[in-house]
Tab-separated table of C-alpha atoms (C1' of nucleotides) in Angstrom:
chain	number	residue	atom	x	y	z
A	5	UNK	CA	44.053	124.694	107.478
A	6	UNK	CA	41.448	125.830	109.250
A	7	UNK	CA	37.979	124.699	107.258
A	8	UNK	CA	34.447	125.965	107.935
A	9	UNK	CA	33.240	123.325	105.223
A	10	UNK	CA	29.148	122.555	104.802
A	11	UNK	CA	28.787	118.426	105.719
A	12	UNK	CA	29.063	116.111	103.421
A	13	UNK	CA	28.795	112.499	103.800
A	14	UNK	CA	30.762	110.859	101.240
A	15	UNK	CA	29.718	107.447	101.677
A	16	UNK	CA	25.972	107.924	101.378
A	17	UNK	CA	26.786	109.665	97.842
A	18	UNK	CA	25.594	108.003	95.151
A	19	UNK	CA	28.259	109.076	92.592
A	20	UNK	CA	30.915	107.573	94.845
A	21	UNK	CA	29.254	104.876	96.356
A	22	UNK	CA	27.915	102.976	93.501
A	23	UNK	CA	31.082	103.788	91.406
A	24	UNK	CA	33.034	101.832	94.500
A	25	UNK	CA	30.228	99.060	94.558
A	26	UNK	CA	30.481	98.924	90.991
A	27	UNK	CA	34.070	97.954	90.887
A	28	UNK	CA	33.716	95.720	93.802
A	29	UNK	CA	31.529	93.457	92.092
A	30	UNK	CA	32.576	93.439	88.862
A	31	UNK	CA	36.520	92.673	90.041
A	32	UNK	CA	35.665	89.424	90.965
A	33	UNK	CA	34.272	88.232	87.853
A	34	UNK	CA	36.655	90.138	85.862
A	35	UNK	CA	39.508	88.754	87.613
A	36	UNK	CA	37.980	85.140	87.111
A	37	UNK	CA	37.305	85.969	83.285
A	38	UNK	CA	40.267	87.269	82.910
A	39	UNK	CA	42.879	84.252	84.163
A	40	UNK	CA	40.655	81.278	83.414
A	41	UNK	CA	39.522	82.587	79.665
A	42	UNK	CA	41.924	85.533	78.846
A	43	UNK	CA	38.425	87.654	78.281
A	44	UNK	CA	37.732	91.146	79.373
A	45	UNK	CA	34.474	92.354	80.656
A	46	UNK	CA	34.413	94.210	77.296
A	47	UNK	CA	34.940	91.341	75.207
A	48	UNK	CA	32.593	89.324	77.828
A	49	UNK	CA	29.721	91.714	77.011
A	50	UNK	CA	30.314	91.591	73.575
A	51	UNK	CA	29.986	87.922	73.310
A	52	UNK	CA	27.457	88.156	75.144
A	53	UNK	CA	24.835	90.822	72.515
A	54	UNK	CA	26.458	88.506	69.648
A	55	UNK	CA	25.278	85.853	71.567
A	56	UNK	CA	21.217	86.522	71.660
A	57	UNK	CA	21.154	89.098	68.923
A	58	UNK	CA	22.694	86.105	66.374
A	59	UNK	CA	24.561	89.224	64.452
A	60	UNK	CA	25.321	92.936	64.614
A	61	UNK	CA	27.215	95.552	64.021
A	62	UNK	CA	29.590	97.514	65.915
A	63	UNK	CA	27.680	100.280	66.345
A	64	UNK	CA	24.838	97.465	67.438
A	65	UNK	CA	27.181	96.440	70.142
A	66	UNK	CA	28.600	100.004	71.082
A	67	UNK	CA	24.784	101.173	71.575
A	68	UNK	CA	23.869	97.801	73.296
A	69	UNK	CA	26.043	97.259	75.599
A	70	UNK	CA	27.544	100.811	76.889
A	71	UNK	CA	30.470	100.067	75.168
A	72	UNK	CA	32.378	102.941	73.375
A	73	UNK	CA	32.653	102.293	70.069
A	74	UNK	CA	36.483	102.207	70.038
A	75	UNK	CA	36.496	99.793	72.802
A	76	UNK	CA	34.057	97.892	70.601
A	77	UNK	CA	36.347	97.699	67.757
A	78	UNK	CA	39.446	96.824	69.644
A	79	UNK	CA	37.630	94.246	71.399
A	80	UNK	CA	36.242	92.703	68.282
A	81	UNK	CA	39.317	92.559	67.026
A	82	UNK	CA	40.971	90.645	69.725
A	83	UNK	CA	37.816	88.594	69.216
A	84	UNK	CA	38.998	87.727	66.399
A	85	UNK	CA	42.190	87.133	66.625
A	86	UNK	CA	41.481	84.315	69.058
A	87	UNK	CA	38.527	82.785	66.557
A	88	UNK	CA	35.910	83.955	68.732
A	89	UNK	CA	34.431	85.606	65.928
A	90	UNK	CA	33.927	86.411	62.563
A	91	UNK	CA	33.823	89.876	60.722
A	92	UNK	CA	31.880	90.274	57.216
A	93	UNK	CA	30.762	93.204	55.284
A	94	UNK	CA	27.308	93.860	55.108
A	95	UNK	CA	26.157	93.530	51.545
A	96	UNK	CA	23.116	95.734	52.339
A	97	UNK	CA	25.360	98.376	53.781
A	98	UNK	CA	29.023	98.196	53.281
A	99	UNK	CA	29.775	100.398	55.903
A	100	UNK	CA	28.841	98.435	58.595
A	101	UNK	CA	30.462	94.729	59.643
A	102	UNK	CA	28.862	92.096	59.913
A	103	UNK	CA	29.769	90.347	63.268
A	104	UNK	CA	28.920	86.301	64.224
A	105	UNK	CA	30.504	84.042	66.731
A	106	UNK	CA	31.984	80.998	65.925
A	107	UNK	CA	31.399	77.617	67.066
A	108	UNK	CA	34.080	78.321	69.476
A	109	UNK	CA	32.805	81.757	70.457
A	110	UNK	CA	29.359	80.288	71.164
A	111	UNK	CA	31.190	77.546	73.202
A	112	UNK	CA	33.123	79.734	74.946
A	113	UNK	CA	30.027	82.046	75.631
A	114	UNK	CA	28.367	78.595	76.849
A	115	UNK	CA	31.111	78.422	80.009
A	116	UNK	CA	30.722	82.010	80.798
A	117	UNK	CA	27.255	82.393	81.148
A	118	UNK	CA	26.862	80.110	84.320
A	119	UNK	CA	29.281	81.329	86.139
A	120	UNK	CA	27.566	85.493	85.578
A	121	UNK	CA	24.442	83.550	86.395
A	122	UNK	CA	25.577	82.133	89.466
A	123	UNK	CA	26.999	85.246	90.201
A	124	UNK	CA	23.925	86.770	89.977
A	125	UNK	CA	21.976	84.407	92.125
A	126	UNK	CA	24.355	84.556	95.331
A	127	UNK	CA	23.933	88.540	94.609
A	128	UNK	CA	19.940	88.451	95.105
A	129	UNK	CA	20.563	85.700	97.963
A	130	UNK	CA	23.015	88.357	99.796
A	131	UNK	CA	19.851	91.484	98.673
A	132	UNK	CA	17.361	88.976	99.563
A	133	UNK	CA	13.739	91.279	99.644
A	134	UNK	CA	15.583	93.853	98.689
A	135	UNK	CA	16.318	92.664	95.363
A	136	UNK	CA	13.459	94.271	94.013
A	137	UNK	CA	13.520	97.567	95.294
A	138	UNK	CA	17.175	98.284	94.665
A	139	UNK	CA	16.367	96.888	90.578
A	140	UNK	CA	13.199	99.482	90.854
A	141	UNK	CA	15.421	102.135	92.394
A	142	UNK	CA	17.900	101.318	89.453
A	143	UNK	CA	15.462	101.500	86.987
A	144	UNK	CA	14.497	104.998	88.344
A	145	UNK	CA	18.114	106.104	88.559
A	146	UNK	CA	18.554	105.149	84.590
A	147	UNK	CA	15.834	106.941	83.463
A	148	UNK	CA	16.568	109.950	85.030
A	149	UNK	CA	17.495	112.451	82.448
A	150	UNK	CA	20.909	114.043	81.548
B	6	UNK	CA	26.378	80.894	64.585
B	7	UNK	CA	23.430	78.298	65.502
B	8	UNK	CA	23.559	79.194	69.826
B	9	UNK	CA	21.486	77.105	72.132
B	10	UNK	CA	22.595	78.964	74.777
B	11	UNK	CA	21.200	79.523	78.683
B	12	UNK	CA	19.197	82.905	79.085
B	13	UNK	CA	21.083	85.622	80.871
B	14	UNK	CA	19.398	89.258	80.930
B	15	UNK	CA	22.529	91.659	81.586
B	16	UNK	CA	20.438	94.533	81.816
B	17	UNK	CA	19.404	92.972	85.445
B	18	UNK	CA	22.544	91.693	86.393
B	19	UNK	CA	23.941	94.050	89.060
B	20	UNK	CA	27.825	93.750	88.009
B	21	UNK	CA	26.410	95.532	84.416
B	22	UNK	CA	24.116	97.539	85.455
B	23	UNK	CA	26.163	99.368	88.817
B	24	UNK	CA	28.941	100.209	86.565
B	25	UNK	CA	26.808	101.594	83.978
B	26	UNK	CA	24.964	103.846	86.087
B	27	UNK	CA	27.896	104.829	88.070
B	28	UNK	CA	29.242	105.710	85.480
B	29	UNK	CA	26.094	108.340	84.041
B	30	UNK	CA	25.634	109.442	87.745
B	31	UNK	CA	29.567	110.580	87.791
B	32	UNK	CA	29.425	111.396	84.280
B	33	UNK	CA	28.051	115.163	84.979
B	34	UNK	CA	29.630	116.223	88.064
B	35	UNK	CA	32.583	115.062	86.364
B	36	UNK	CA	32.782	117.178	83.552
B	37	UNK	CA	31.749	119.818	85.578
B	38	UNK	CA	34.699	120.127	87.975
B	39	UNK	CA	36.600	119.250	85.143
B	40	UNK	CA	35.743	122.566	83.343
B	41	UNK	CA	35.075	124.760	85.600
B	42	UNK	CA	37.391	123.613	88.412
B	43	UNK	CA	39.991	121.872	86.399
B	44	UNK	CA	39.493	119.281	88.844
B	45	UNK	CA	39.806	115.359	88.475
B	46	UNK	CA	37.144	112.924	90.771
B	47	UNK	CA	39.951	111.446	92.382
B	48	UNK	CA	41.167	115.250	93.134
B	49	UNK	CA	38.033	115.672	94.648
B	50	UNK	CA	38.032	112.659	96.707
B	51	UNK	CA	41.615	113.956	98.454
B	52	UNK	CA	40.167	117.395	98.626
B	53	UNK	CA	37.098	116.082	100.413
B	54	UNK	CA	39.326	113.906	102.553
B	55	UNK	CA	41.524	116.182	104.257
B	56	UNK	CA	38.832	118.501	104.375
B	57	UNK	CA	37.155	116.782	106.911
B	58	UNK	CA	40.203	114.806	108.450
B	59	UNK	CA	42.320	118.186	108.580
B	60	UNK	CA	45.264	116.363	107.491
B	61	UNK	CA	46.443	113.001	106.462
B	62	UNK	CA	48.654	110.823	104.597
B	63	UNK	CA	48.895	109.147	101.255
B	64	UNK	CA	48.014	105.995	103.073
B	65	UNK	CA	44.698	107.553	105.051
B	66	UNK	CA	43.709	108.798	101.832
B	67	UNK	CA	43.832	105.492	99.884
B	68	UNK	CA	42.286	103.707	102.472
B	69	UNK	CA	39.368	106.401	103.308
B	70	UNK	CA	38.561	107.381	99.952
B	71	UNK	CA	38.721	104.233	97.792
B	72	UNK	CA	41.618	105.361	95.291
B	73	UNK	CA	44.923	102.904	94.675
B	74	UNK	CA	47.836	104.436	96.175
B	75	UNK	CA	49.641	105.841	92.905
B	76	UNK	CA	46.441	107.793	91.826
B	77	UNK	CA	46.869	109.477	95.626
B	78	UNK	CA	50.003	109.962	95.015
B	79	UNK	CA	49.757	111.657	91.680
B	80	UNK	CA	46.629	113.233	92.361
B	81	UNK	CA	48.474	115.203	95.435
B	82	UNK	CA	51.110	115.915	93.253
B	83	UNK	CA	48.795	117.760	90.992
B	84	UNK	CA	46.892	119.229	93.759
B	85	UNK	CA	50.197	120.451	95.387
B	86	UNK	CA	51.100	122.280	92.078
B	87	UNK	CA	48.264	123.904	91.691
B	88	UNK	CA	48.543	125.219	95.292
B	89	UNK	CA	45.655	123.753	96.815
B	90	UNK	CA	47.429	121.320	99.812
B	91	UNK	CA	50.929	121.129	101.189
B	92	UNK	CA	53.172	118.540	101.811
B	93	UNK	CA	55.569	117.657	104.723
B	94	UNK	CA	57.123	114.921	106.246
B	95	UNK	CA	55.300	113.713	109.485
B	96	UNK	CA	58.000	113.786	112.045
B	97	UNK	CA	56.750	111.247	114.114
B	98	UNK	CA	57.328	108.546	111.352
B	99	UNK	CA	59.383	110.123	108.563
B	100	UNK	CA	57.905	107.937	106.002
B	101	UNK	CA	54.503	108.976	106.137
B	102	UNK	CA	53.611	112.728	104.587
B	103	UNK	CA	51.491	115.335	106.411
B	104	UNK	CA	48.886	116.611	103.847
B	105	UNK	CA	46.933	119.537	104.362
B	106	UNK	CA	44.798	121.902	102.331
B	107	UNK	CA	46.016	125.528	102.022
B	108	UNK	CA	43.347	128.031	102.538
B	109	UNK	CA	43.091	128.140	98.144
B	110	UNK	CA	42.284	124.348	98.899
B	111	UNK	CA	39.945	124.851	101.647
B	112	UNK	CA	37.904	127.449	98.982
B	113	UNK	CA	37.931	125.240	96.780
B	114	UNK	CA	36.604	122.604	98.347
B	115	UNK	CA	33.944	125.221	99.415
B	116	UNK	CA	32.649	125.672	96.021
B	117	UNK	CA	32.740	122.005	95.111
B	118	UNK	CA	31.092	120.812	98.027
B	119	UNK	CA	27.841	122.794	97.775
B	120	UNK	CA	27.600	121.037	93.621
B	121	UNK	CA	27.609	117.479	95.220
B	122	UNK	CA	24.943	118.632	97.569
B	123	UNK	CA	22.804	119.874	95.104
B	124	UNK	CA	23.382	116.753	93.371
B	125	UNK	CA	22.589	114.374	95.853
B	126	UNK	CA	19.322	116.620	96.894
B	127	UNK	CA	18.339	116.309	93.236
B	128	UNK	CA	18.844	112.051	93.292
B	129	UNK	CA	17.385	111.651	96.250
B	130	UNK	CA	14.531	113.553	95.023
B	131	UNK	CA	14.167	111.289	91.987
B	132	UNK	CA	14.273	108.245	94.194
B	133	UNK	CA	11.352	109.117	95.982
B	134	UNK	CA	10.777	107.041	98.907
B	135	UNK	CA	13.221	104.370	97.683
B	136	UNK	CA	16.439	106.370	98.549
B	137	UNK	CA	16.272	104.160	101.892
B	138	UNK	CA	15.641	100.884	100.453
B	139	UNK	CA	18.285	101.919	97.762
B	140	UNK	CA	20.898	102.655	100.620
B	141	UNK	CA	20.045	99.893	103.021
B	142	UNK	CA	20.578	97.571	99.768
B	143	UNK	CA	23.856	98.834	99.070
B	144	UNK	CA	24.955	98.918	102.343
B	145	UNK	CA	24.304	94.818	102.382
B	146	UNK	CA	26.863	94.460	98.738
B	147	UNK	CA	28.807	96.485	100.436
B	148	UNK	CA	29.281	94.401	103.341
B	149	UNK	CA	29.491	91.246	101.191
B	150	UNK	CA	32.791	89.607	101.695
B	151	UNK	CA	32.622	88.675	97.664
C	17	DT	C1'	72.832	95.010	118.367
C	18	DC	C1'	72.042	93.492	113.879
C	19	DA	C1'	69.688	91.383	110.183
C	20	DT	C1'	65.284	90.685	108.258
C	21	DA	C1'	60.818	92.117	107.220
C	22	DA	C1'	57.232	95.454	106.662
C	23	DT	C1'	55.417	99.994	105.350
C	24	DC	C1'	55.319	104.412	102.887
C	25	DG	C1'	55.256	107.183	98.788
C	26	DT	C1'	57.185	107.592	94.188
C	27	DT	C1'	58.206	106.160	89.807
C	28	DT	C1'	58.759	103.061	85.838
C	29	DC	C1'	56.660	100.658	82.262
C	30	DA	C1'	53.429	98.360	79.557
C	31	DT	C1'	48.698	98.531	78.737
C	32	DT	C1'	44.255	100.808	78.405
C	33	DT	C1'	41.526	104.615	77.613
C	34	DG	C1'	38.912	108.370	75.281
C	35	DC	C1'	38.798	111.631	71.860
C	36	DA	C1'	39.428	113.374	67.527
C	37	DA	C1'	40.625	112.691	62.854
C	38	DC	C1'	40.320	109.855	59.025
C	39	DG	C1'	38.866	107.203	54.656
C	40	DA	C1'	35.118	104.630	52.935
C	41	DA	C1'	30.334	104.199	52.133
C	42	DG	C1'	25.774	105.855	52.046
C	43	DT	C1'	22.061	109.706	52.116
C	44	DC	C1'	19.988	113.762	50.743
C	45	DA	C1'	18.620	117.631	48.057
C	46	DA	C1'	19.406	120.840	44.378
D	19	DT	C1'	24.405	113.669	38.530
D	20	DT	C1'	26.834	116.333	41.654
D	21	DG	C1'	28.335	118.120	45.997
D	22	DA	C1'	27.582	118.554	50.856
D	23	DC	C1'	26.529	116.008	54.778
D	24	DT	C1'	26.083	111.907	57.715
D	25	DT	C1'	27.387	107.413	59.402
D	26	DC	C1'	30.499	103.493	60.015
D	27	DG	C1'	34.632	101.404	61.818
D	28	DT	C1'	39.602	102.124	62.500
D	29	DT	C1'	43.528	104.332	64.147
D	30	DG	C1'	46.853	108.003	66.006
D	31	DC	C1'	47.909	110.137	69.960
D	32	DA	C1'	48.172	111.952	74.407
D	33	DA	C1'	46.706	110.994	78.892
D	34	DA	C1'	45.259	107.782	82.446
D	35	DT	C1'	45.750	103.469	84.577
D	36	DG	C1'	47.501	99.542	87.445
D	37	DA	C1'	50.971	96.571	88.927
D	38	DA	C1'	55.489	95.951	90.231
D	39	DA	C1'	59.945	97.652	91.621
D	40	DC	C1'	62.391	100.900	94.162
D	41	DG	C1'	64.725	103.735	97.979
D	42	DA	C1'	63.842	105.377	102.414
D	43	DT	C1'	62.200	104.649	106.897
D	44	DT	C1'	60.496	101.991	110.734
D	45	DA	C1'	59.312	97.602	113.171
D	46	DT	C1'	60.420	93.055	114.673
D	47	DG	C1'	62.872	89.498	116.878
D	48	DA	C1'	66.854	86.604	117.389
DNA sequence: TCATAATCGTTTCATTTGCAACGAAGTCAA
DNA sequence: TTGACTTCGTTGCAAATGAAACGATTATGA
């Protein structure tokens, strides 16, 4: 067809480019979760609020985390299943669960946390100075409304 | 659970936070080719491919555009239904296809095109000064062999 | 030439996903 | 108190996804 088409440069758009980026980075540890703990990056994150917030709910975690709350419950429950995790009632609202790790969970959450922090560190080695001004332009992006 | 656990901020750590804004940024153009195109990203991405190539197999596209080869495949499908590209067999190797956008395609992509633009203008705006440094960053993960 | 291997696009299949609907529990106001 | 409304977590369901298998075609090399 013949095309009489405005430019575009795909790979200097943002929606595409960090969506690609994204997925790039996140494969690796995913794939590494994944064989060596049987954990997906869902379950990973939510380890990771029950971790430092000591309890919560799943609406906690769902808000928390960017985690839809049916991914949240699914994940919990496969949290569960594997002892990771315990769910309670909350006697001051029985709507909500209560959610704790377990000794295991928190061990568990132990091993993972070096390796997302290593992770991290040979990420800012490879951004080197520019570490900070692609966080900042991050920061700028998330505010942004809509 | 008592944790005495390492600190780890995931709302820093780039794996997290790329996927989650990535996600908001594609969010909105998303639903908006989605109603008012009935159009899928990944449709977009083939549209926007042989736009610009002119034509192209299910093998340029998956490489060019960042899709896995079934979601080519199936997006053309749907694109072909809808009337917007063509298939054919290449004849110089009869396993490839020759892909091209009809001239429904090519207005299409007309329409969509000018959105994105407007898009981009509108991030770039709200990055200021640090659409560079946010670039130039990428473009170093990018090149990171993981 | 012929057998083997590689590549292309499609499809199968099990899993994941997102949305809406749901029952249970709590809130609010008349 | 009652009834309408909201919130919580789960689940049903249809669609999307990803990996592997497949047939068809081409490339390779003995």
């Amino acid at each position: 067809m013949k095309s009489n088409l405005p430019d575009f440069d795909l790979d200097r758009y943002l929606p595409y480019r960090l969506t690609v980026i994204a997925a790039q980075l996140s494969a690796r540890l995913s794939k590494q979760y994944k064989t060596q703990f049987g954990i997906s990056i869902a379950e990973w994150r939510i380890l990771l609020n029950l971790g430092y917030s000591g309890s919560g709910s799943v609406r906690d975690i769902e808000k928390r985390v960017s985690l839809e709350k049916s991914k949240v419950s699914r994940g919990v429950s496969r949290l569960e299943a594997k002892g990771y995790l315990t769910k309670s009632v909350d006697d001051k609202d029985r709507r909500l669960l209560k959610l704790a790790l377990t000794e295991t969970g928190v061990a568990l959450l132990g091993e993972l946390i070096p390796i997302a922090t290593a992770y991290q560190e040979q990420l800012d080695e490879i951004l080197g100075e520019k570490t900070q001004s692609l966080q900042s332009a991050l920061d700028r992006l998330a505010e942004s409304p809509d």
